[in-house]
Structure formats: structure tokens, C-alpha cells
XYZ file of C-alpha atoms in Angstrom:
730
model
C -64.391 4.313 -51.817
C -64.715 7.861 -53.152
C -63.546 8.242 -56.735
C -62.549 4.573 -56.921
C -65.448 3.538 -59.166
C -64.645 6.307 -61.637
C -60.954 5.432 -61.487
C -61.609 1.760 -62.251
C -63.781 2.685 -65.235
C -61.032 4.977 -66.507
C -58.391 2.280 -66.110
C -60.585 -0.312 -67.802
C -61.301 2.024 -70.714
C -57.617 2.885 -71.080
C -56.640 -0.772 -71.328
C -59.512 -1.599 -73.671
C -58.301 1.064 -76.101
C -54.686 -0.007 -75.697
C -55.497 -3.678 -76.315
C -57.422 -2.879 -79.486
C -54.493 -0.967 -80.950
C -51.493 -2.461 -82.662
C -49.303 -4.336 -80.185
C -46.218 -2.387 -79.252
C -42.798 -3.666 -78.308
C -42.857 -2.993 -74.571
C -39.396 -2.782 -73.027
C -38.526 -4.327 -69.674
C -38.198 -1.807 -66.839
C -35.496 -2.327 -64.200
C -33.845 -0.522 -61.308
C -30.770 -0.132 -63.521
C -32.799 1.754 -66.158
C -33.812 4.215 -63.475
C -30.884 4.648 -61.097
C -27.853 3.544 -63.108
C -28.676 4.753 -66.604
C -30.951 7.613 -65.421
C -33.293 7.128 -68.366
C -36.282 8.896 -66.787
C -34.817 12.287 -65.959
C -35.675 14.967 -68.490
C -33.704 17.760 -70.099
C -33.955 21.249 -68.599
C -33.157 24.824 -69.600
C -29.829 25.308 -67.857
C -28.353 28.633 -66.823
C -31.330 30.852 -67.773
C -30.679 34.536 -66.983
C -32.720 37.555 -67.965
C -30.587 40.492 -69.089
C -30.938 43.981 -67.683
C -32.908 45.387 -70.629
C -35.669 42.844 -70.047
C -35.713 42.028 -73.767
C -32.937 39.437 -73.894
C -31.933 36.353 -71.956
C -28.963 34.044 -71.771
C -28.582 30.337 -71.129
C -26.064 27.544 -71.395
C -25.984 25.580 -74.635
C -23.568 23.147 -76.207
C -21.812 24.658 -79.241
C -19.571 22.223 -81.108
C -19.475 20.113 -77.971
C -18.454 23.061 -75.778
C -20.670 24.390 -72.977
C -21.226 27.997 -74.026
C -23.350 30.978 -72.968
C -25.803 32.096 -75.646
C -27.805 35.317 -75.884
C -31.398 35.286 -77.180
C -34.066 37.918 -77.821
C -37.419 37.258 -76.158
C -39.377 38.659 -79.098
C -37.257 37.258 -81.932
C -38.428 33.716 -81.392
C -37.104 32.393 -84.700
C -33.863 34.364 -84.739
C -30.457 32.847 -84.242
C -28.839 33.352 -80.826
C -25.579 35.218 -80.352
C -22.611 33.428 -78.830
C -21.869 35.502 -75.757
C -19.121 33.257 -74.423
C -17.742 30.437 -76.545
C -16.937 27.421 -74.404
C -13.636 26.915 -76.212
C -12.368 30.120 -74.565
C -12.836 28.671 -71.082
C -9.270 27.432 -70.726
C -6.849 28.648 -68.068
C -3.205 27.544 -67.774
C -3.913 24.849 -70.343
C -6.826 23.367 -68.382
C -10.456 23.326 -69.446
C -12.716 25.002 -66.877
C -15.828 23.200 -65.712
C -18.239 26.148 -65.531
C -21.611 25.519 -63.875
C -22.829 29.032 -63.102
C -22.394 32.692 -64.004
C -23.399 36.222 -63.003
C -23.213 39.517 -64.908
C -21.836 42.750 -63.534
C -24.000 45.895 -63.624
C -23.321 46.931 -67.248
C -23.130 43.289 -68.413
C -19.603 43.723 -69.736
C -18.143 41.103 -67.384
C -19.043 37.664 -66.119
C -18.342 36.042 -62.767
C -17.965 32.334 -63.535
C -18.465 29.567 -60.982
C -15.984 26.754 -61.641
C -15.559 23.268 -60.139
C -18.406 23.622 -57.667
C -18.241 21.065 -54.845
C -21.156 20.620 -52.466
C -20.643 21.069 -48.763
C -24.062 20.573 -47.216
C -27.506 20.734 -48.822
C -27.135 24.243 -50.298
C -23.602 25.434 -49.553
C -20.619 24.758 -51.753
C -17.012 25.637 -52.482
C -15.845 26.743 -55.920
C -13.211 28.651 -57.816
C -14.458 31.884 -59.380
C -13.145 33.430 -62.591
C -13.692 36.871 -64.101
C -14.321 37.045 -67.826
C -14.253 40.373 -69.670
C -16.635 40.212 -72.633
C -15.026 43.257 -74.292
C -11.440 42.031 -74.197
C -12.184 38.276 -74.055
C -9.792 37.895 -71.134
C -10.120 35.298 -68.397
C -8.591 35.571 -64.914
C -9.107 33.921 -61.520
C -10.904 35.960 -58.912
C -8.289 35.109 -56.284
C -5.590 32.562 -57.082
C -4.155 32.765 -53.560
C -7.297 32.263 -51.445
C -9.271 29.383 -52.938
C -11.688 27.701 -53.130
C -14.114 30.497 -52.368
C -17.848 30.654 -51.952
C -20.779 33.055 -52.505
C -18.995 35.590 -54.705
C -21.085 38.513 -55.978
C -20.594 41.798 -57.809
C -21.229 45.119 -56.125
C -24.197 46.985 -57.659
C -21.836 49.320 -59.540
C -19.954 46.308 -60.912
C -16.580 47.574 -59.735
C -15.973 45.147 -56.890
C -16.594 41.535 -55.952
C -17.288 40.254 -52.443
C -16.605 36.628 -51.534
C -15.908 34.332 -48.604
C -12.777 32.323 -47.900
C -12.346 30.295 -44.704
C -15.187 32.078 -42.891
C -13.920 35.589 -43.714
C -15.286 38.194 -46.114
C -13.024 39.640 -48.810
C -13.488 42.483 -51.291
C -11.676 42.608 -54.626
C -11.403 45.850 -56.583
C -11.591 44.706 -60.205
C -9.694 47.627 -61.773
C -6.701 47.505 -59.432
C -6.849 43.844 -58.518
C -6.445 44.760 -54.845
C -7.938 42.304 -52.345
C -9.003 43.530 -48.887
C -10.021 41.361 -45.943
C -13.185 42.851 -44.500
C -13.105 40.418 -41.548
C -10.195 38.559 -39.994
C -11.638 36.575 -37.089
C -13.208 33.735 -39.103
C -12.363 30.303 -37.747
C -13.666 26.787 -38.381
C -16.282 25.715 -35.796
C -16.006 29.076 -34.053
C -16.630 32.285 -36.045
C -18.457 32.614 -39.396
C -18.721 35.864 -41.355
C -21.059 36.454 -44.287
C -22.460 32.966 -44.554
C -24.501 30.821 -42.160
C -24.033 27.924 -39.800
C -25.334 24.429 -40.537
C -28.762 24.858 -38.976
C -29.569 28.209 -40.661
C -28.619 26.706 -44.018
C -30.751 23.620 -43.526
C -33.831 25.084 -41.843
C -34.002 28.717 -42.964
C -32.684 27.853 -46.469
C -30.246 30.698 -45.876
C -26.624 30.611 -47.029
C -25.536 33.996 -48.420
C -25.727 36.146 -45.289
C -24.310 39.383 -46.674
C -25.801 42.176 -48.801
C -24.384 45.087 -50.805
C -25.928 48.531 -50.307
C -27.348 50.060 -53.523
C -24.552 52.672 -53.602
C -21.893 49.899 -53.296
C -20.336 51.668 -50.314
C -21.531 49.365 -47.528
C -21.730 45.652 -46.896
C -24.176 44.300 -44.310
C -23.443 40.810 -43.010
C -24.220 38.344 -40.258
C -21.529 37.179 -37.856
C -22.061 33.793 -36.222
C -20.269 32.919 -32.997
C -20.809 29.185 -32.684
C -18.179 28.666 -29.982
C -20.718 27.401 -27.449
C -22.703 25.235 -29.862
C -22.167 21.556 -29.140
C -20.334 19.486 -31.707
C -21.381 16.367 -33.558
C -18.816 13.968 -34.995
C -19.289 11.604 -37.928
C -16.797 8.926 -38.897
C -15.648 8.484 -42.484
C -14.184 5.158 -43.575
C -11.830 6.010 -46.403
C -8.407 5.127 -45.006
C -6.694 2.585 -42.798
C -7.866 4.489 -39.756
C -11.358 6.060 -39.854
C -11.301 9.860 -39.921
C -13.663 11.982 -37.830
C -15.555 14.976 -39.184
C -16.722 17.331 -36.450
C -19.126 20.224 -36.943
C -21.466 22.376 -34.897
C -25.008 21.024 -34.703
C -27.501 22.483 -32.200
C -29.955 19.779 -31.201
C -33.328 20.503 -29.629
C -33.133 22.476 -26.413
C -29.414 23.200 -26.897
C -27.543 26.478 -27.450
C -27.564 28.191 -30.835
C -24.914 30.364 -32.418
C -24.829 33.931 -31.147
C -25.710 35.895 -34.276
C -25.297 39.616 -34.791
C -25.790 42.021 -37.683
C -22.832 44.169 -38.760
C -22.474 46.844 -41.401
C -19.049 47.622 -42.870
C -18.000 50.681 -44.846
C -15.964 49.421 -47.791
C -13.693 52.457 -48.146
C -12.159 52.206 -44.675
C -13.247 48.820 -43.380
C -14.919 50.298 -40.301
C -17.691 48.050 -38.990
C -20.665 48.777 -36.774
C -22.761 46.227 -34.866
C -26.495 46.961 -35.097
C -28.679 46.812 -31.995
C -31.739 44.701 -32.860
C -33.030 44.282 -29.329
C -33.983 40.839 -28.042
C -34.051 37.930 -30.528
C -32.815 34.388 -31.142
C -32.541 34.315 -34.925
C -31.840 36.704 -37.820
C -33.290 34.638 -40.692
C -33.011 37.322 -43.428
C -31.366 40.649 -44.248
C -32.006 42.625 -47.435
C -31.250 46.101 -48.733
C -33.872 48.216 -50.436
C -33.153 48.291 -54.168
C -33.612 52.076 -54.296
C -32.377 53.421 -50.974
C -29.409 52.691 -48.750
C -31.691 51.230 -46.144
C -31.568 47.705 -44.814
C -34.352 45.429 -43.627
C -33.404 42.822 -41.017
C -35.824 40.145 -39.824
C -35.614 38.703 -36.320
C -37.383 35.792 -34.648
C -37.714 34.627 -31.060
C -36.764 31.075 -30.051
C -40.360 29.821 -30.394
C -40.461 31.306 -33.933
C -43.908 32.762 -33.333
C -42.952 36.461 -33.151
C -41.409 38.018 -36.257
C -40.061 41.561 -36.421
C -38.992 43.688 -39.394
C -36.214 46.163 -38.512
C -35.517 49.205 -40.753
C -31.973 50.634 -40.720
C -30.645 53.688 -42.564
C -26.952 52.985 -43.140
C -26.264 56.628 -44.068
C -27.302 57.633 -40.558
C -24.178 57.583 -38.372
C -26.093 55.938 -35.512
C -27.623 53.317 -37.833
C -30.570 53.054 -35.456
C -32.835 50.047 -35.910
C -36.574 50.737 -35.986
C -39.190 47.970 -35.844
C -41.657 48.805 -38.633
C -43.727 45.620 -38.671
C -44.442 42.693 -36.357
C -46.353 39.450 -36.726
C -47.315 36.867 -34.101
C -48.929 33.425 -34.276
C -50.123 30.895 -31.707
C -47.947 28.253 -33.383
C -45.207 29.659 -35.651
C -44.579 32.277 -38.320
C -43.151 31.245 -41.693
C -39.952 32.681 -43.179
C -39.674 32.996 -46.969
C -37.881 34.937 -49.710
C -40.846 37.081 -50.711
C -39.533 40.369 -49.279
C -39.797 42.867 -52.148
C -39.408 46.652 -51.879
C -41.715 48.856 -53.935
C -40.243 51.831 -55.774
C -41.923 54.370 -53.502
C -39.488 53.398 -50.738
C -42.368 53.264 -48.267
C -43.818 49.804 -48.838
C -42.727 46.204 -49.208
C -44.380 42.883 -49.996
C -44.813 40.021 -47.544
C -46.735 36.756 -47.694
C -48.479 35.740 -44.481
C -50.942 33.180 -43.121
C -52.471 35.620 -40.667
C -55.984 35.358 -42.181
C -55.844 31.540 -42.157
C -54.400 31.115 -45.657
C -51.108 32.235 -47.151
C -51.724 35.534 -48.946
C -49.876 38.584 -50.238
C -49.756 41.808 -48.242
C -48.508 45.302 -48.975
C -46.798 46.470 -45.787
C -45.864 50.079 -45.057
C -42.807 51.110 -43.077
C -45.340 53.019 -40.974
C -46.760 49.626 -39.898
C -49.794 49.699 -42.198
C -50.929 46.456 -43.821
C -53.088 45.958 -46.927
C -54.126 42.450 -48.028
C -53.813 42.035 -51.801
C -54.889 38.425 -52.477
C -57.826 36.811 -50.671
C -59.624 33.472 -50.641
C -59.740 30.007 -49.098
C -56.585 28.934 -50.905
C -52.847 29.441 -50.427
C -50.417 31.547 -52.404
C -47.428 29.352 -53.223
C -44.912 31.962 -54.311
C -44.840 35.692 -54.959
C -43.073 36.199 -58.319
C -42.708 39.988 -58.634
C -44.364 43.278 -59.562
C -44.477 45.318 -62.748
C -44.810 48.743 -61.163
C -45.372 50.435 -64.522
C -48.673 48.590 -64.820
C -49.226 48.040 -61.055
C -49.618 44.314 -61.751
C -48.321 41.679 -59.338
C -47.658 38.016 -60.270
C -47.867 34.909 -58.094
C -48.447 31.170 -58.172
C -51.149 29.629 -56.020
C -52.953 26.399 -55.174
C -56.386 27.876 -55.885
C -57.196 24.922 -58.172
C -56.351 22.506 -55.342
C -53.406 21.514 -53.127
C -52.040 19.288 -55.913
C -51.744 22.111 -58.435
C -49.792 25.312 -58.973
C -50.974 27.950 -61.441
C -49.758 31.434 -62.376
C -51.977 34.433 -61.653
C -51.785 38.215 -61.911
C -53.503 40.764 -59.702
C -53.385 44.540 -59.370
C -51.609 45.974 -56.353
C -54.940 47.207 -55.024
C -56.276 43.629 -54.995
C -58.505 43.951 -58.071
C -58.538 42.170 -61.457
C -57.143 38.790 -60.475
C -56.556 36.702 -63.625
C -55.282 33.198 -64.227
C -52.415 33.286 -66.747
C -51.134 29.705 -67.108
C -53.210 27.529 -69.442
C -52.248 23.970 -68.561
C -53.397 22.442 -65.300
C -50.598 20.805 -63.369
C -47.405 22.213 -61.928
C -46.410 25.632 -63.301
C -43.070 26.955 -62.047
C -42.188 30.280 -63.617
C -39.133 32.536 -63.848
C -39.768 36.136 -64.901
C -37.504 38.438 -66.876
C -36.184 41.768 -65.646
C -39.103 44.197 -65.946
C -41.675 41.352 -65.694
C -42.507 41.380 -69.429
C -41.717 37.707 -70.131
C -41.412 34.450 -68.254
C -40.156 30.910 -68.736
C -42.612 28.276 -67.549
C -41.520 24.842 -66.365
C -44.723 22.806 -66.654
C -45.434 19.153 -65.984
C -48.199 17.004 -64.604
C -48.214 13.730 -62.752
C -47.977 11.730 -65.994
C -46.084 14.129 -68.296
C -42.389 15.137 -68.178
C -41.346 18.768 -67.938
C -42.022 21.186 -70.786
C -40.137 24.514 -70.805
C -41.801 27.356 -72.682
C -41.295 31.089 -73.178
C -44.279 33.447 -72.725
C -45.224 37.089 -72.584
C -46.349 38.266 -69.166
C -50.025 37.839 -70.114
C -49.420 34.177 -70.975
C -49.069 34.213 -74.761
C -46.737 31.446 -75.916
C -43.665 32.689 -77.756
C -41.562 29.553 -78.028
C -41.167 26.012 -76.749
C -37.669 25.728 -75.318
C -37.638 22.050 -74.309
C -40.436 19.485 -74.648
C -38.659 16.254 -73.655
C -40.216 14.341 -76.544
C -37.680 11.524 -76.299
C -38.539 10.988 -72.635
C -42.272 11.031 -73.376
C -41.746 8.266 -75.944
C -39.651 6.327 -73.432
C -42.536 6.301 -70.964
C -44.684 4.722 -73.678
C -41.970 2.225 -74.586
C -41.750 1.087 -70.955
C -45.546 0.878 -70.583
C -45.914 3.525 -67.876
C -49.426 3.537 -66.437
C -51.336 6.715 -65.535
C -51.341 7.829 -61.924
C -54.709 9.201 -60.843
C -55.751 11.490 -58.010
C -58.122 10.067 -55.411
C -59.639 11.075 -52.092
C -58.971 8.910 -49.035
C -60.599 8.866 -45.607
C -58.245 10.080 -42.901
C -58.865 9.779 -39.181
C -60.661 13.136 -39.063
C -61.217 14.366 -42.636
C -60.723 13.477 -46.282
C -57.147 13.458 -47.568
C -55.672 13.947 -51.032
C -53.886 11.033 -52.630
C -52.819 9.417 -55.873
C -53.000 5.805 -56.976
C -51.105 3.748 -59.545
C -52.516 0.408 -60.720
C -50.528 -2.456 -62.245
C -50.679 -2.888 -66.042
C -53.693 -4.935 -67.188
C -55.260 -4.379 -63.780
C -57.859 -7.010 -62.861
C -60.312 -5.716 -60.257
C -61.600 -9.247 -59.614
C -58.258 -10.213 -58.073
C -56.626 -9.032 -54.856
C -53.412 -7.037 -54.991
C -50.803 -5.947 -52.427
C -50.524 -2.222 -51.678
C -47.319 -0.211 -51.313
C -47.653 3.216 -49.664
C -45.077 5.912 -50.375
C -45.189 8.534 -47.611
C -43.506 11.715 -46.413
C -46.073 13.565 -44.305
C -43.867 16.277 -42.785
C -45.044 19.798 -41.958
C -45.524 21.967 -45.007
C -44.465 19.370 -47.579
C -46.704 17.570 -50.085
C -46.170 14.258 -51.874
C -49.444 14.487 -53.788
C -48.546 16.925 -56.555
C -49.585 17.153 -60.179
C -45.938 17.075 -61.243
C -43.609 14.657 -63.012
C -41.577 12.703 -60.458
C -38.516 11.504 -62.378
C -36.699 8.526 -60.893
C -39.032 8.045 -57.949
C -42.032 7.989 -60.263
C -40.298 5.455 -62.500
C -39.605 3.259 -59.466
C -43.312 3.321 -58.624
C -44.013 2.155 -62.181
C -41.582 -0.728 -61.618
C -43.447 -1.715 -58.455
C -46.741 -1.568 -60.360
C -45.275 -3.825 -63.044
C -44.414 -6.271 -60.255
C -48.098 -6.369 -59.302
C -48.327 -3.759 -56.536
C -50.891 -0.999 -56.241
C -48.885 2.106 -55.281
C -50.540 4.872 -53.253
C -49.413 8.145 -51.725
C -51.395 10.578 -49.574
C -50.880 13.814 -47.650
C -51.935 13.594 -43.989
C -52.767 16.455 -41.661
C -49.872 18.873 -41.310
C -49.125 19.132 -45.025
C -49.395 22.127 -47.349
C -51.888 24.253 -49.265
C -55.028 23.493 -47.277
C -54.733 26.526 -45.037
C -52.885 27.264 -41.802
C -55.298 25.321 -39.570
C -54.721 22.074 -41.484
C -50.950 22.633 -41.683
C -50.502 23.635 -38.042
C -52.836 20.993 -36.607
C -49.819 18.834 -35.732
C -48.241 21.577 -33.584
C -46.597 20.231 -30.385
C -47.341 16.611 -31.367
C -45.450 15.714 -34.545
C -46.271 12.189 -35.678
C -49.512 11.710 -33.743
C -52.169 12.910 -36.197
C -50.139 11.855 -39.237
C -49.926 8.267 -37.920
C -53.627 8.229 -37.096
C -54.282 9.263 -40.699
C -51.934 6.573 -42.040
C -53.733 3.910 -40.025
C -57.155 5.179 -41.136
C -56.106 5.214 -44.805
C -54.715 1.687 -44.537
C -57.983 0.509 -42.991
C -60.005 2.073 -45.803
C -57.792 0.568 -48.501
C -58.102 -2.861 -46.869
C -61.868 -2.667 -47.399
C -61.497 -2.476 -51.182
C -62.414 -5.756 -52.862
C -59.331 -5.735 -55.093
C -56.846 -5.276 -52.199
C -55.187 -8.082 -50.246
C -55.596 -6.717 -46.727
C -52.807 -8.931 -45.393
C -50.240 -7.344 -47.750
C -50.060 -3.620 -46.934
C -46.589 -2.056 -46.904
C -45.183 1.437 -46.439
C -41.944 3.175 -47.366
C -40.632 6.645 -46.533
C -37.424 8.700 -46.463
C -36.410 11.205 -43.751
C -39.716 12.399 -42.227
C -41.248 9.643 -44.345
C -38.904 7.154 -42.662
C -40.161 8.433 -39.324
C -43.725 7.880 -40.553
C -42.932 4.371 -41.844
C -41.392 3.492 -38.468
C -44.476 4.722 -36.602
C -46.786 2.895 -39.027
C -45.113 -0.489 -38.475
C -45.151 -0.001 -34.676
C -48.189 2.067 -33.641
C -50.007 0.723 -36.722
C -48.668 -2.819 -36.470
C -52.096 -4.366 -37.075
C -52.430 -2.635 -40.440
C -48.964 -2.861 -42.020
C -47.063 -6.016 -42.908
C -43.861 -4.303 -44.082
C -42.100 -0.977 -43.606
C -38.943 0.442 -45.173
C -37.541 3.452 -43.316
C -34.720 5.351 -45.038
C -32.756 7.905 -42.961
C -35.565 8.246 -40.405
C -35.789 10.518 -37.408
C -36.519 8.105 -34.555
C -36.675 10.721 -31.796
C -37.025 14.462 -32.259
C -34.629 14.844 -29.337
C -31.822 13.971 -31.790
C -32.758 16.507 -34.471
C -31.820 20.173 -34.907
C -33.495 22.869 -32.886
C -34.708 25.347 -35.541
C -36.812 22.758 -37.394
C -38.019 20.780 -34.404
C -38.716 23.630 -31.998
C -40.732 25.446 -34.681
C -43.285 22.629 -34.423
C -42.615 21.189 -30.947
C -40.985 23.876 -28.767
C -38.122 22.525 -26.642
C -37.971 19.085 -24.966
C -37.805 20.903 -21.638
C -41.216 22.483 -22.409
C -42.874 19.557 -24.211
C -41.323 16.260 -23.123
C -44.452 14.202 -23.809
C -44.738 15.644 -27.328
C -41.239 14.391 -28.049
C -41.552 10.977 -26.436
C -45.148 9.849 -27.030
C -44.619 9.655 -30.797
C -41.030 8.469 -30.966
C -40.870 5.086 -32.750
C -38.211 4.080 -30.230
C -40.879 4.036 -27.541
C -43.214 1.785 -29.554
C -40.873 -0.990 -30.745
C -42.627 -3.532 -28.487
C -45.631 -3.338 -30.861
C -43.635 -4.375 -33.955
C -45.060 -7.428 -35.764
C -44.202 -7.061 -39.421
C -41.016 -6.845 -41.474
C -38.967 -3.705 -40.819
C -35.988 -2.576 -42.922
C -33.952 0.291 -41.484
C -31.540 2.090 -43.857
C -29.222 5.000 -43.090
C -26.192 6.814 -44.453
C -23.221 6.762 -42.098
C -22.220 10.280 -43.189
C -25.668 11.846 -42.817
C -25.046 15.381 -41.495
C -28.791 16.087 -41.378
C -30.618 13.156 -39.761
C -27.683 11.596 -37.961
C -27.098 7.864 -38.039
C -27.476 8.155 -34.257
C -31.223 7.896 -34.953
C -30.741 4.446 -36.466
C -28.377 3.336 -33.697
C -30.829 4.310 -30.963
C -33.626 2.517 -32.823
C -31.435 -0.587 -33.062
C -30.793 -0.500 -29.316
C -34.511 -0.272 -28.600
C -35.378 -3.106 -31.015
C -32.724 -5.356 -29.522
C -33.883 -4.573 -25.983
C -37.428 -5.520 -27.042
C -36.097 -8.741 -28.648
C -37.530 -7.770 -32.044
C -36.214 -9.009 -35.381
C -35.499 -6.412 -38.068
C -33.301 -5.788 -41.085
C -30.598 -3.133 -41.319
C -28.343 -1.580 -43.936
C -25.837 1.245 -43.372
C -24.201 3.056 -46.290
C -20.761 4.146 -45.031
C -19.779 7.771 -45.733
C -23.096 8.579 -47.467
C -25.121 11.655 -46.577
C -28.864 12.143 -46.219
C -29.436 11.751 -49.962
C -27.574 8.400 -50.103
C -26.177 8.835 -53.605
C -22.885 8.723 -55.467
C -21.451 6.031 -57.743
C -23.682 2.969 -57.789
C -25.283 3.757 -54.423
C -28.775 4.760 -55.540
C -28.959 1.769 -57.864
C -27.951 -0.543 -55.021
C -30.372 1.070 -52.583
C -33.435 0.776 -54.817
C -32.533 -2.730 -55.972
C -32.279 -3.778 -52.334
C -35.612 -2.128 -51.480
C -37.267 -3.811 -54.466
C -35.942 -7.234 -53.460
C -37.044 -6.668 -49.874
C -40.533 -5.641 -50.989
C -40.943 -8.662 -53.268
C -39.746 -11.008 -50.522
C -41.786 -9.514 -47.680
C -44.906 -8.042 -49.279
């Protein structure tokens, strides 16, 4: 019962103080407040962009009811902003444009506006792009013939725009208006140029797969041939006859797209394929910011051997040279931390090769110098001010729940903590690294956006969400507290939320909220919006709500994170069972009323808990769960499990499908019929197994809904149903 005694004293003291103060008018919390009226989602700083001079920034702001782009000076904190683009000018052919993004050209005289963005998958989208000239105040479509487009970007000299239409790359010369097709073989479910296939987008977080050379004369891009990738079909129920949607989805052990790197010369359209040797994946390409040299990263199928290839595009042969390699017994992480230093001879990489994620200065001669050190993980490399030789990063040095901003010299000396407030600090730096915007919150406080100098001095509060803070008081939100829980092998981090007016002399039901997947934490010192509000609603209904991070999760070093390698689900379920057993021993817990809920990997965990842990859990709600890793995509699953052909027992021993005979409690299975990520096939196979085992269960399918299960009244319905199910069965 570590930390529980202290926690109870804190809760008791909090309520003693509250009860001695003037009684407040507490409002009644409901699912509709959360998921229909969205009352617990804060305001943000939308459209923040640092300008090239590093002394000004722009952002969206409503001006006379019109969404406009405003220009601010970092230093002039009390000065009035300049209207850079008045929203009333965003009208084309008599129609108001719905602008949700923008990009400057090189001299910041023009804007590339993203209009009517429509999501495709998790990160990809289609949109119509418009060019706006700030000098002449003229507005024109990027390409009125080929639309919608995606992933448009200016060339470094600002004279051209590259974009993708129907899997082909196009170049528009802004001065002449001429449009040139750089590729012509793009075809749905066959050939993709300049962007990625489904599995790269989802698992490598990689969508824009083309890069301009610094001299604007070359375009490097990936070409995907997914002809041999097997197809998956989902049915949509919109019309009299259901309509199929078929796309390429490589499941575990199956063929991937054949991916190659090409470099095109813009002036004549000539393209050269680059020989990168033997590889399975090209998860990143990036040009040096100073030289016309390209870095391409390749991975083998097991994702445990990473290579950095260096290519000089001005060399006619464009020979690829491997300048750095990294291997791991399990897997090597891919991130967006590749940064080229001005000397042209070094770049930055983060790596777990010393047991924790740290920052390294890598030379193109293969040399490696570790910059940050310690028994803690770097979260994100933020950039370098090369004038001062100071590098900035966020880390979990204060604990896996926290993120703080630090600076350190490139030689690894003079590490300093910059952020003041403990919690979650997510920062965006200006050009030149002189200023940053911090998005701070903690587990009980909504997001606060503030502007700082690089050394941390506060310049201005941009958004404090005061109205939302008051709303949490009005609805009697209780404080969540961090605790330590006993896992099967070691202590685990968790948080706990008690009901209002908590009485430790009475027994209470417990509701676990779980995710538990590799490299993903639920226990964070960060405001949790709608999900956090739903936990408050459960607490107000009398439930103790708990979350914890089992083995395999983040920011406790590589050994802890990679301990689940080749056996996803095994150690995490053992930890869930051990935590449930500990919680049952608490005097104020009703040991016969322990429930668990999870989404995606969390749904997988909830399904294992109610089967393999049937003696500990009375109820489980599994939303969009994986029920067998054989049904999931190969990049994610094989990173942790290798292929089913190599590791059949790892796939099958911890599939909930193979443990349905153990089910005793109440099990609610929920899935979206249009889930392109975790296919509804997972639910269907689980249903078959449950029926074969003659087990009772509850089921709800949301037709046409994807992995997020949202749109219209869907989220409201989903959480109302889960609340009703919890009250009835726990």
C-alpha cells in the first residue's frame, strides 16, 4: 500500500478544507457535458508559426468574426499585432474559404493556404490549396484542374510548389503558372509517388515522402509499388446496397510494398533510382539544410539494423554511402530527430544504445559522440542554437510521468533545466532558437500556453484557459494523485482518483483504465480533456478510478520498454493481475467489484484481463481491440514480435481468442465497422471463439466508424453506453 496512507491523508485534508468553506453550487456532470457539448476541452494557440527573422511569429486569430492570420513581435509583448491576412479577404468565386493551415514561401511574401482539409487516414488528408500574395493581396487556387491535392510545399527558393494528386507528383512554377507532372505512373492500390502507403503512415508516422534539395533543383521522393500487397475490404452502409472500400494492408508475415528512392531533376524531369543495397523499409529521407546532399534511412524487416545513407545529388552517379549503422537485439526506434549541423559533417540522432534514449552527435565519417547522459530518457530533441553551441531537449529526468525542457552544450557540458513548472511541458521554438512557446499542463490543470525567451524567462501568457479551470471547480472535479503499485516483477507507476467525499471506512468498486502498449504511457502529468472528465463522472458515481503503466511502456529505459519483446501481452497481463490483487487487499476496496476498460491495445489488455485474469476482474470493456496479432499490420507487430512464421507461440499464447474458455465476468466488445487500423475482423474472430466456447458476452458495432469511433453523436452514445454498462455490471 505504498503512498496510499499519504494519499488518504491528502484527500481527507482536501475535503476538510472544502467542507469548512462556503458551500458552492456544484453542477451535475453528465456524458452529454463531456462528449456532446465538449465542455472540458481547452482553448489552444492555433496556427503558430515562427517567421524567418526569429523575432516575429504568426498565428490564427478571430478578427471581427473572421479567422485571420496575425503577426506578433516576440519582444514587444504589449504591442498590438499586425493583420497579415484579414479573414474577410479569403473569398474565392463568391465562396468563403475554410482555411485551416498555411505556409510561407522563402521571402515570406506569399502564403500557401490549406483549404477544406478532409482526413483520409490517421495523418493523411486531401485539401484544396490556394496561393495568396501578401504584396498584391491576390488569391488564386494552386491547381483548379487537379484537385483535391495533398502535401503541397514551396521550394526553398519560393519559386515553385510541389504537390501530389492521385498518387503523382506535380510541380507548379508560380511566375508562369505552368504545371509539370514529375511522375505519371501513379495508380490507386498500385503505385504511389511522394507519399506513403497505409502502413508507413500508421507505424512510421510518415506521410510526406518527398524532399526539396536546398538549391531547389532536385526533388527526392519515395516510390511505392504495392501491387503485390494483399488487399483488405471494409463495407460501408450508406446506401441501399453496401459499398466496399478496398485498400492495401500488409498483415504480419505478408508482403510489403516495394519501396525505392528516386531523385528527379526539376529542369528536365530526368529521374534516377538510388541503389541503397539490401533493405525492407525506407522510413525517412531528408536533405541537408546547407548542402545538396541527401540522407536516407533504411531498415531490415526485423527493424533491428538501421543504416544512414549519404548521397550527393550533384554527383552524376549519386552513389549512396553508408555513414552510420545501429543494431539492437530487439529493435531500433525511428524518430524525426535528424538534424544537420552547419559544418556539413555532423548530424544529431537520438538512440537507446546505452540503455536510455539520449542525444548523439554523429559524424559522416561514422564517429559518434554522446551529448546527454543519465538513467533517464530524452523525450524529444528540439533544436540547436549553433551561435551559442546550445542544444535544447525535453526529457523524463524528473520521472516517467513528467516532461521538462533542458539545455545542454554540444560538448555535453552545462546541462540546465529551463522549464519552471513540473508537469507536461511541450515546447515549440522559434527560428534561431531565441524564443519558445510552452504548452504546459498537469494532471489536474488545463493547458496554459506561454511565450518565453530561450533561457526560460516568461514574456507573455498566450492562453490560460481560466474559464475551463473554473468549470472544473463548478463540476466538483477531484484531484488525481500519483501512486506506486506492485506489478508482477517490479513497482509500477499509476494514478488514482477517489470519489467526492471519499469514506475510507466503506468499500468501493474499482475501475481500471488501461492502454499498456509498447512505448506509450497512460500515467502522465498532463491534462486529459474528455477522457479525464469521464473519469471524474465515474468517480462521482462512486468508483475509484486507477490507471497504471505495465512493463513495456515508456521512459524507464530500454530494458523496461523492450522486456515484452516477442511476447506482447504476457508480462503486461501478469502486471494487470498483480495490480488487481494488490488493490483488492486495500480495506476500502470491494474486491468483488474490479473492472477494466481499454481502447485499441488497451482493448487487447482488457480482453486478456477478463480471460487470463478472470479470477480478478468482474467486468471488462474492450473498445476496438486487437484479439490476435496475426490480424494486425506487419511494421508495428513484427517490430515487437517478428513474423508469425518465426514466433507462432508468441502470437498465439497471448491472444484473447485462445483464452475465451476462462471468461467468467461481464464482457462488452465494441468496434467500429469502418476501422482501417484494427479491423473489425478482430471482433468477429473473438465473437466466433466466444460462441464456440458457449460464453455470454455483450457486443456493439458502430457501422462506418473508424478506429476513433467519432462523428455526430457517436462519442456521446459510446460513453453513455459504457457508463450504463459499468453501473449495471460493476
